[in-house]
């Protein structure tokens, strides 16, 4: 008998009607002759609400209690889902992360899964139950409740699929899969039939947030293929898996945009050991995430160091860098928000030359200025003005002929 793990995200269980829809799908899958494990997220908005409530009773809640609180969102959702299955004549039982055997480390609010002992899940499956597991949570060796970081139900699903040796892992969400670009920006964007783990990771880092990055990393590390698909229709989704030779035939898989970025430049930084360390130690100590970092070649013993951050972090970054600019003897700090990052991603870049030239040519023709460039083996990213982002994505999507590489879901 096939064993299948199906994960349903917050919007898929966002109201009673949608929970009934999920229950029907679970029963249907079981009737097709599968053993079914469902991983469920908190109903849409619930986790955000709990976070807000915590903030209203305490300026700095302890992380242990935060986890105890946040875990309740998924607990309500699994009980409701199991009730809905039973009300439809099915046979379901809900399990918290701890009951499902999800053991984590002790790092509250962003715990890592250490081990899964799915003994109880196996027993329930052999008694013909649909087992409904709470996503996003586990327990420490001492039995304290932990959570796995925002979006952590994806990780629960992938890790359970790996531990159970499931025949399939399906991640149900409110979109049809992973697209060549955001269809709201590029109407010709198509749903990809398949994507390599590394491409999905790079696209997530580039602003296409279909899956929690840690879950994709886990899937890659343990070789757990999964399919991202919609819970609102029956269409096939996008299969994420280990790359295959034929996947390299496609030059780039997708274009991502990340808006609301800011660019910070330290101009004429003395070219000496320790300068970059001073800058980035200060920024990371303030918990500001730095994305692209570019240092120019040394010119008369100075270099320019630029990086991007989220626009919301800019005032804080400016404040903490002002004294550092003085201390290291840089000339000045130049920074502005209103920029976006556009990335083209694809493992095909390794074997096709001229990808960068084609991207820059397309932006140049469109009269779109590039403020920063950075590359990885399978990605080229540029910083441009945010007002140009949509047009840049449309031009790039067309220049690489991406409308050839997917399946229309409309
Ligand atoms: N409910 C959690 C969150 O909103 C986990 C998840 O949905 O995956 O982040
Ligand atoms: Mg200079």
Tab-separated table of C-alpha atoms and ligand atoms in Angstrom:
chain	number	residue	atom	x	y	z
A	1	UNK	CA	0.000	0.000	0.000
A	2	UNK	CA	1.324	3.433	-0.911
A	3	UNK	CA	2.063	5.800	1.967
A	4	UNK	CA	1.452	9.431	1.210
A	5	UNK	CA	2.161	12.578	3.249
A	6	UNK	CA	-0.043	15.560	2.406
A	7	UNK	CA	0.661	18.946	3.947
A	8	UNK	CA	-2.039	21.627	3.966
A	9	UNK	CA	-1.015	25.233	4.626
A	10	UNK	CA	-2.909	27.907	6.545
A	11	UNK	CA	-5.019	29.175	3.642
A	12	UNK	CA	-6.012	25.600	2.744
A	13	UNK	CA	-7.573	25.226	6.223
A	14	UNK	CA	-8.499	28.914	6.521
A	15	UNK	CA	-12.200	28.409	7.329
A	16	UNK	CA	-14.631	25.556	8.141
A	17	UNK	CA	-15.550	25.051	4.502
A	18	UNK	CA	-11.906	24.718	3.524
A	19	UNK	CA	-11.265	22.306	6.381
A	20	UNK	CA	-14.117	20.162	5.048
A	21	UNK	CA	-12.530	20.347	1.592
A	22	UNK	CA	-9.236	19.076	3.051
A	23	UNK	CA	-11.102	16.321	4.907
A	24	UNK	CA	-12.748	15.210	1.660
A	25	UNK	CA	-9.418	15.111	-0.112
A	26	UNK	CA	-7.864	13.047	2.659
A	27	UNK	CA	-10.700	10.513	2.559
A	28	UNK	CA	-10.493	10.368	-1.226
A	29	UNK	CA	-6.755	9.680	-1.109
A	30	UNK	CA	-7.306	6.893	1.374
A	31	UNK	CA	-10.059	5.412	-0.815
A	32	UNK	CA	-7.600	5.335	-3.716
A	33	UNK	CA	-5.754	2.756	-1.642
A	34	UNK	CA	-3.185	4.869	0.217
A	35	UNK	CA	-2.158	5.138	3.819
A	36	UNK	CA	-2.485	8.854	4.572
A	37	UNK	CA	-0.559	11.139	6.925
A	38	UNK	CA	-1.742	14.758	6.875
A	39	UNK	CA	0.399	17.595	8.207
A	40	UNK	CA	-1.661	20.671	8.997
A	41	UNK	CA	-0.738	24.329	9.589
A	42	UNK	CA	-2.595	26.736	11.821
A	43	UNK	CA	-5.595	28.373	10.149
A	44	UNK	CA	-4.543	31.443	8.129
A	45	UNK	CA	-3.780	34.438	10.349
A	46	UNK	CA	-3.823	32.492	13.621
A	47	UNK	CA	-0.060	32.403	14.188
A	48	UNK	CA	0.215	36.131	13.428
A	49	UNK	CA	-2.594	36.807	15.893
A	50	UNK	CA	-0.940	34.781	18.632
A	51	UNK	CA	2.305	36.688	18.077
A	52	UNK	CA	0.401	39.942	18.377
A	53	UNK	CA	-1.340	38.841	21.558
A	54	UNK	CA	1.989	37.861	23.102
A	55	UNK	CA	3.307	41.324	22.327
A	56	UNK	CA	0.323	42.845	24.081
A	57	UNK	CA	0.884	41.057	27.376
A	58	UNK	CA	4.663	41.152	27.481
A	59	UNK	CA	7.367	43.325	25.911
A	60	UNK	CA	9.730	40.366	25.750
A	61	UNK	CA	7.971	37.025	26.210
A	62	UNK	CA	10.182	34.060	27.040
A	63	UNK	CA	10.822	31.882	24.023
A	64	UNK	CA	9.675	28.792	25.880
A	65	UNK	CA	6.243	30.313	26.484
A	66	UNK	CA	6.175	31.658	22.947
A	67	UNK	CA	6.468	28.095	21.667
A	68	UNK	CA	3.807	26.884	24.096
A	69	UNK	CA	1.544	29.598	22.700
A	70	UNK	CA	2.303	29.269	18.982
A	71	UNK	CA	1.883	25.496	19.018
A	72	UNK	CA	-1.791	25.937	19.927
A	73	UNK	CA	-2.560	27.247	16.427
A	74	UNK	CA	-1.673	23.921	14.805
A	75	UNK	CA	-3.291	21.971	17.634
A	76	UNK	CA	-6.661	23.593	16.996
A	77	UNK	CA	-6.308	22.951	13.260
A	78	UNK	CA	-5.502	19.224	13.589
A	79	UNK	CA	-8.416	18.594	15.936
A	80	UNK	CA	-10.800	20.409	13.582
A	81	UNK	CA	-9.465	18.519	10.566
A	82	UNK	CA	-9.806	15.152	12.282
A	83	UNK	CA	-13.366	16.062	13.374
A	84	UNK	CA	-14.237	17.024	9.817
A	85	UNK	CA	-12.931	13.711	8.462
A	86	UNK	CA	-14.913	11.784	11.064
A	87	UNK	CA	-18.050	13.800	10.360
A	88	UNK	CA	-17.788	12.775	6.705
A	89	UNK	CA	-17.717	9.130	7.694
A	90	UNK	CA	-13.937	8.770	7.561
A	91	UNK	CA	-11.648	7.646	10.337
A	92	UNK	CA	-9.054	10.144	11.537
A	93	UNK	CA	-7.076	10.898	14.653
A	94	UNK	CA	-4.971	13.959	15.456
A	95	UNK	CA	-1.464	13.936	16.921
A	96	UNK	CA	0.583	16.828	18.281
A	97	UNK	CA	4.205	17.020	17.154
A	98	UNK	CA	5.280	15.348	20.391
A	99	UNK	CA	2.753	12.540	20.009
A	100	UNK	CA	3.911	12.031	16.436
A	101	UNK	CA	7.446	11.527	17.765
A	102	UNK	CA	9.022	14.751	16.467
A	103	UNK	CA	12.050	15.300	18.686
A	104	UNK	CA	13.954	18.590	18.374
A	105	UNK	CA	16.891	20.402	19.906
A	106	UNK	CA	16.299	22.995	22.647
A	107	UNK	CA	16.439	26.142	20.502
A	108	UNK	CA	12.992	27.568	21.153
A	109	UNK	CA	11.147	29.313	18.278
A	110	UNK	CA	13.569	27.965	15.661
A	111	UNK	CA	14.220	24.422	16.763
A	112	UNK	CA	15.840	21.859	14.490
A	113	UNK	CA	14.396	18.375	14.166
A	114	UNK	CA	16.831	15.914	15.742
A	115	UNK	CA	14.949	12.708	15.227
A	116	UNK	CA	11.496	11.335	14.446
A	117	UNK	CA	10.197	8.123	16.045
A	118	UNK	CA	6.970	7.487	14.165
A	119	UNK	CA	5.951	4.385	16.123
A	120	UNK	CA	2.516	5.701	16.981
A	121	UNK	CA	1.928	6.908	13.432
A	122	UNK	CA	2.672	3.435	12.052
A	123	UNK	CA	0.340	1.787	14.553
A	124	UNK	CA	-2.502	4.157	13.726
A	125	UNK	CA	-1.940	3.746	9.991
A	126	UNK	CA	-2.207	-0.008	10.289
A	127	UNK	CA	-5.500	0.486	12.116
A	128	UNK	CA	-6.687	2.358	8.988
A	129	UNK	CA	-6.641	5.799	10.539
A	130	UNK	CA	-5.910	8.948	8.576
A	131	UNK	CA	-3.249	10.404	10.863
A	132	UNK	CA	-3.460	14.187	11.188
A	133	UNK	CA	-0.206	15.626	12.546
A	134	UNK	CA	0.365	19.168	13.805
A	135	UNK	CA	2.981	20.899	11.661
A	136	UNK	CA	5.600	23.371	12.924
A	137	UNK	CA	6.058	21.764	16.353
A	138	UNK	CA	8.039	19.164	18.242
A	139	UNK	CA	9.404	18.579	21.693
A	140	UNK	CA	12.779	18.733	23.416
A	141	UNK	CA	14.285	15.667	25.099
A	142	UNK	CA	12.838	17.091	28.348
A	143	UNK	CA	9.357	17.328	26.861
A	144	UNK	CA	9.079	21.101	26.367
A	145	UNK	CA	7.142	22.168	23.279
A	146	UNK	CA	9.233	23.722	20.491
A	147	UNK	CA	8.407	25.301	17.133
A	148	UNK	CA	10.418	25.118	13.922
A	149	UNK	CA	10.423	28.718	12.676
A	150	UNK	CA	7.832	30.456	10.506
A	151	UNK	CA	6.558	28.248	7.725
A	152	UNK	CA	7.796	25.238	9.703
A	153	UNK	CA	4.912	22.941	8.752
A	154	UNK	CA	6.684	22.411	5.435
A	155	UNK	CA	9.640	21.064	7.368
A	156	UNK	CA	7.432	18.749	9.433
A	157	UNK	CA	5.957	17.323	6.234
A	158	UNK	CA	9.295	16.768	4.502
A	159	UNK	CA	10.922	15.296	7.608
A	160	UNK	CA	7.966	12.968	8.228
A	161	UNK	CA	7.957	11.857	4.588
A	162	UNK	CA	11.666	11.091	4.932
A	163	UNK	CA	11.311	9.272	8.257
A	164	UNK	CA	8.318	7.224	7.093
A	165	UNK	CA	9.894	6.461	3.728
A	166	UNK	CA	6.697	7.817	2.142
A	167	UNK	CA	5.999	7.077	-1.511
A	168	UNK	CA	4.962	10.695	-2.076
A	169	UNK	CA	4.984	14.024	-0.276
A	170	UNK	CA	2.487	16.614	-1.494
A	171	UNK	CA	2.596	20.205	-0.267
A	172	UNK	CA	-0.830	21.762	-0.756
A	173	UNK	CA	-1.031	25.520	-0.919
A	174	UNK	CA	-3.073	28.322	-2.494
A	175	UNK	CA	-1.120	28.469	-5.762
A	176	UNK	CA	-0.868	25.855	-8.513
A	177	UNK	CA	2.857	25.295	-8.075
A	178	UNK	CA	6.122	27.104	-8.717
A	179	UNK	CA	5.936	29.515	-11.640
A	180	UNK	CA	8.543	30.833	-14.080
A	181	UNK	CA	7.749	34.245	-12.539
A	182	UNK	CA	5.008	35.761	-10.411
A	183	UNK	CA	1.932	35.548	-12.693
A	184	UNK	CA	0.563	38.769	-11.193
A	185	UNK	CA	3.583	40.548	-12.668
A	186	UNK	CA	4.151	38.513	-15.808
A	187	UNK	CA	0.827	37.246	-17.207
A	188	UNK	CA	2.638	34.800	-19.545
A	189	UNK	CA	4.324	33.083	-16.592
A	190	UNK	CA	3.772	29.334	-16.571
A	191	UNK	CA	3.731	26.699	-13.911
A	192	UNK	CA	6.889	24.611	-13.915
A	193	UNK	CA	6.401	20.836	-14.067
A	194	UNK	CA	9.666	20.216	-12.274
A	195	UNK	CA	12.399	22.116	-10.467
A	196	UNK	CA	15.721	21.108	-8.904
A	197	UNK	CA	16.078	21.558	-5.131
A	198	UNK	CA	18.900	24.059	-5.665
A	199	UNK	CA	16.817	26.138	-8.032
A	200	UNK	CA	13.928	26.258	-5.583
A	201	UNK	CA	16.339	27.289	-2.822
A	202	UNK	CA	17.787	30.090	-4.926
A	203	UNK	CA	14.319	31.219	-5.970
A	204	UNK	CA	13.156	31.236	-2.347
A	205	UNK	CA	16.167	33.355	-1.441
A	206	UNK	CA	15.248	35.576	-4.355
A	207	UNK	CA	11.765	36.300	-3.125
A	208	UNK	CA	9.560	33.463	-4.417
A	209	UNK	CA	8.256	32.236	-1.102
A	210	UNK	CA	6.418	29.040	-1.909
A	211	UNK	CA	8.247	26.862	0.623
A	212	UNK	CA	10.202	27.316	3.823
A	213	UNK	CA	13.903	27.278	2.804
A	214	UNK	CA	14.873	24.993	5.663
A	215	UNK	CA	12.349	22.446	4.455
A	216	UNK	CA	13.843	22.502	0.956
A	217	UNK	CA	17.358	22.154	2.386
A	218	UNK	CA	16.190	19.179	4.410
A	219	UNK	CA	14.552	17.615	1.337
A	220	UNK	CA	17.779	18.046	-0.591
A	221	UNK	CA	19.964	16.639	2.156
A	222	UNK	CA	17.842	13.534	2.625
A	223	UNK	CA	16.643	13.159	-0.971
A	224	UNK	CA	12.921	13.612	-0.324
A	225	UNK	CA	11.148	14.604	-3.541
A	226	UNK	CA	7.930	16.552	-3.094
A	227	UNK	CA	5.217	18.192	-5.149
A	228	UNK	CA	3.900	21.715	-4.554
A	229	UNK	CA	0.269	21.940	-5.689
A	230	UNK	CA	-3.052	23.641	-5.015
A	231	UNK	CA	-5.670	22.403	-2.558
A	232	UNK	CA	-8.332	24.308	-4.501
A	233	UNK	CA	-8.203	22.236	-7.692
A	234	UNK	CA	-7.000	18.883	-9.039
A	235	UNK	CA	-4.202	20.139	-11.286
A	236	UNK	CA	-0.762	18.569	-11.140
A	237	UNK	CA	1.734	20.866	-9.426
A	238	UNK	CA	5.516	21.299	-9.526
A	239	UNK	CA	7.762	18.406	-8.536
A	240	UNK	CA	10.923	19.414	-6.665
A	241	UNK	CA	13.660	16.820	-6.885
A	242	UNK	CA	17.325	16.045	-7.374
A	243	UNK	CA	18.461	17.536	-10.667
A	244	UNK	CA	18.459	15.320	-13.737
A	245	UNK	CA	20.584	15.704	-16.874
A	246	UNK	CA	17.667	16.933	-18.979
A	247	UNK	CA	16.981	19.743	-16.517
A	248	UNK	CA	20.185	21.439	-17.656
A	249	UNK	CA	18.786	21.868	-21.172
A	250	UNK	CA	16.715	24.787	-19.948
A	251	UNK	CA	18.936	27.877	-19.655
A	252	UNK	CA	17.060	29.475	-16.797
A	253	UNK	CA	14.137	28.120	-14.829
A	254	UNK	CA	12.680	31.311	-13.456
A	255	UNK	CA	12.843	35.019	-12.693
A	256	UNK	CA	12.235	36.284	-9.162
A	257	UNK	CA	11.831	39.738	-7.794
A	258	UNK	CA	12.264	40.889	-4.252
A	259	UNK	CA	10.937	44.345	-3.514
A	260	UNK	CA	11.380	46.758	-0.619
A	261	UNK	CA	15.143	46.489	-0.553
A	262	UNK	CA	17.687	49.142	0.354
A	263	UNK	CA	21.229	49.583	-0.879
A	264	UNK	CA	23.963	50.724	1.475
A	265	UNK	CA	27.400	51.783	0.248
A	266	UNK	CA	30.450	52.678	2.311
A	267	UNK	CA	32.504	54.809	0.003
A	268	UNK	CA	36.314	54.774	0.075
A	269	UNK	CA	36.885	52.274	2.828
A	270	UNK	CA	40.636	51.995	3.596
A	271	UNK	CA	41.855	48.772	1.978
A	272	UNK	CA	43.029	46.952	5.080
A	273	UNK	CA	42.309	43.751	7.000
A	274	UNK	CA	39.365	43.962	9.388
A	275	UNK	CA	37.347	46.717	7.711
A	276	UNK	CA	34.623	44.440	6.324
A	277	UNK	CA	34.516	42.571	9.594
A	278	UNK	CA	33.835	45.789	11.561
A	279	UNK	CA	30.974	46.684	9.235
A	280	UNK	CA	29.207	43.338	9.064
A	281	UNK	CA	29.737	42.388	12.693
A	282	UNK	CA	27.871	45.544	13.674
A	283	UNK	CA	25.063	44.897	11.196
A	284	UNK	CA	24.586	41.269	12.187
A	285	UNK	CA	24.727	42.085	15.904
A	286	UNK	CA	21.602	44.171	15.282
A	287	UNK	CA	19.964	41.088	13.687
A	288	UNK	CA	19.762	42.794	10.325
A	289	UNK	CA	19.872	40.303	7.472
A	290	UNK	CA	22.354	41.241	4.783
A	291	UNK	CA	21.785	39.963	1.282
A	292	UNK	CA	24.056	40.885	-1.639
A	293	UNK	CA	27.546	42.035	-0.652
A	294	UNK	CA	29.789	43.603	-3.268
A	295	UNK	CA	33.283	45.011	-2.739
A	296	UNK	CA	34.870	46.893	-5.590
A	297	UNK	CA	38.488	46.390	-6.649
A	298	UNK	CA	40.923	48.482	-4.652
A	299	UNK	CA	41.587	51.875	-6.177
A	300	UNK	CA	44.375	53.995	-4.590
A	301	UNK	CA	44.177	51.886	-1.433
A	302	UNK	CA	40.456	52.271	-0.902
A	303	UNK	CA	37.504	50.134	-1.883
A	304	UNK	CA	33.753	50.665	-1.918
A	305	UNK	CA	31.663	48.144	-0.042
A	306	UNK	CA	27.966	47.848	-0.905
A	307	UNK	CA	25.271	45.560	0.365
A	308	UNK	CA	21.503	45.229	0.408
A	309	UNK	CA	19.119	44.876	3.326
A	310	UNK	CA	15.398	45.028	3.809
A	311	UNK	CA	14.156	48.596	3.436
A	312	UNK	CA	12.590	48.504	6.911
A	313	UNK	CA	16.023	47.932	8.456
A	314	UNK	CA	17.597	50.950	6.775
A	315	UNK	CA	17.123	53.584	9.518
A	316	UNK	CA	18.623	51.238	12.103
A	317	UNK	CA	21.540	50.317	9.809
A	318	UNK	CA	22.290	53.972	9.054
A	319	UNK	CA	22.312	54.754	12.739
A	320	UNK	CA	24.674	51.990	13.718
A	321	UNK	CA	27.015	52.424	10.754
A	322	UNK	CA	27.555	56.180	11.201
A	323	UNK	CA	30.162	55.756	13.971
A	324	UNK	CA	31.793	52.843	12.156
A	325	UNK	CA	32.289	54.878	8.992
A	326	UNK	CA	34.236	57.362	11.157
A	327	UNK	CA	36.126	54.697	13.093
A	328	UNK	CA	37.443	52.871	10.028
A	329	UNK	CA	38.154	56.083	8.134
A	330	UNK	CA	35.752	55.582	5.254
A	331	UNK	CA	34.741	58.680	3.317
A	332	UNK	CA	30.958	58.486	3.664
A	333	UNK	CA	27.856	56.355	3.824
A	334	UNK	CA	25.499	56.458	0.851
A	335	UNK	CA	22.210	54.627	1.198
A	336	UNK	CA	18.743	54.574	-0.238
A	337	UNK	CA	15.635	52.439	-0.244
A	338	UNK	CA	13.289	51.993	-3.180
A	339	UNK	CA	15.317	49.269	-4.868
A	340	UNK	CA	14.455	45.725	-5.858
A	341	UNK	CA	16.459	42.616	-6.558
A	342	UNK	CA	15.807	40.737	-9.773
A	343	UNK	CA	17.283	37.249	-10.099
A	344	UNK	CA	17.433	34.726	-12.887
A	345	UNK	CA	17.913	31.180	-11.637
A	346	UNK	CA	18.690	27.915	-13.376
A	347	UNK	CA	21.115	24.992	-13.230
A	348	UNK	CA	21.301	25.309	-17.029
A	349	UNK	CA	23.597	28.297	-16.475
A	350	UNK	CA	26.432	25.910	-15.721
A	351	UNK	CA	26.447	24.604	-19.268
A	352	UNK	CA	25.148	27.572	-21.249
A	353	UNK	CA	27.353	30.606	-21.763
A	354	UNK	CA	26.243	34.178	-22.265
A	355	UNK	CA	23.447	34.199	-19.696
A	356	UNK	CA	24.775	37.303	-17.939
A	357	UNK	CA	25.295	39.115	-21.236
A	358	UNK	CA	21.756	38.297	-22.301
A	359	UNK	CA	20.298	39.583	-19.025
A	360	UNK	CA	22.328	42.808	-19.062
A	361	UNK	CA	21.530	43.408	-22.718
A	362	UNK	CA	17.820	43.007	-22.048
A	363	UNK	CA	17.905	45.459	-19.133
A	364	UNK	CA	20.060	47.898	-21.094
A	365	UNK	CA	17.648	47.821	-24.046
A	366	UNK	CA	14.872	48.555	-21.586
A	367	UNK	CA	16.838	51.514	-20.242
A	368	UNK	CA	16.912	49.936	-16.772
A	369	UNK	CA	19.966	50.807	-14.738
A	370	UNK	CA	21.808	48.095	-12.802
A	371	UNK	CA	23.062	49.277	-9.412
A	372	UNK	CA	24.712	46.072	-8.160
A	373	UNK	CA	25.451	42.654	-9.628
A	374	UNK	CA	26.128	39.383	-7.847
A	375	UNK	CA	26.251	35.813	-9.065
A	376	UNK	CA	26.301	32.262	-7.844
A	377	UNK	CA	26.815	29.135	-9.899
A	378	UNK	CA	23.124	28.999	-10.762
A	379	UNK	CA	21.922	32.567	-10.228
A	380	UNK	CA	22.547	36.087	-11.494
A	381	UNK	CA	21.042	38.834	-9.373
A	382	UNK	CA	20.887	42.560	-10.019
A	383	UNK	CA	19.699	45.487	-7.948
A	384	UNK	CA	17.500	47.927	-9.847
A	385	UNK	CA	15.059	50.723	-8.997
A	386	UNK	CA	11.898	49.270	-7.514
A	387	UNK	CA	9.749	51.237	-9.939
A	388	UNK	CA	11.384	49.306	-12.815
A	389	UNK	CA	10.922	45.876	-11.218
A	390	UNK	CA	7.746	44.740	-12.994
A	391	UNK	CA	8.928	45.876	-16.392
A	392	UNK	CA	12.341	44.310	-15.841
A	393	UNK	CA	10.729	41.000	-14.927
A	394	UNK	CA	8.519	41.113	-18.026
A	395	UNK	CA	11.455	41.920	-20.321
A	396	UNK	CA	13.672	39.254	-18.761
A	397	UNK	CA	10.943	36.617	-18.908
A	398	UNK	CA	10.518	37.335	-22.620
A	399	UNK	CA	14.248	37.577	-23.369
A	400	UNK	CA	14.856	34.078	-22.015
A	401	UNK	CA	11.763	32.656	-23.691
A	402	UNK	CA	10.493	31.369	-20.369
A	403	UNK	CA	6.928	31.071	-21.634
A	404	UNK	CA	8.125	27.905	-23.422
A	405	UNK	CA	9.096	25.972	-20.338
A	406	UNK	CA	6.045	25.302	-18.253
A	407	UNK	CA	2.442	24.307	-18.361
A	408	UNK	CA	-0.451	26.720	-18.507
A	409	UNK	CA	-2.819	26.253	-15.582
A	410	UNK	CA	-5.399	28.701	-16.829
B	1	LIG	N1	1.695	28.383	11.495
B	1	LIG	C1	3.106	28.565	11.298
B	1	LIG	C2	3.353	29.873	10.601
B	1	LIG	O1	2.430	30.609	10.299
B	1	LIG	C3	3.746	27.433	10.583
B	1	LIG	C4	3.267	27.199	9.170
B	1	LIG	O2	2.226	27.694	8.773
B	1	LIG	O3	3.948	26.486	8.435
B	1	LIG	O4	4.473	30.234	10.356
B	2	LIG	MG1	35.478	55.146	-4.502
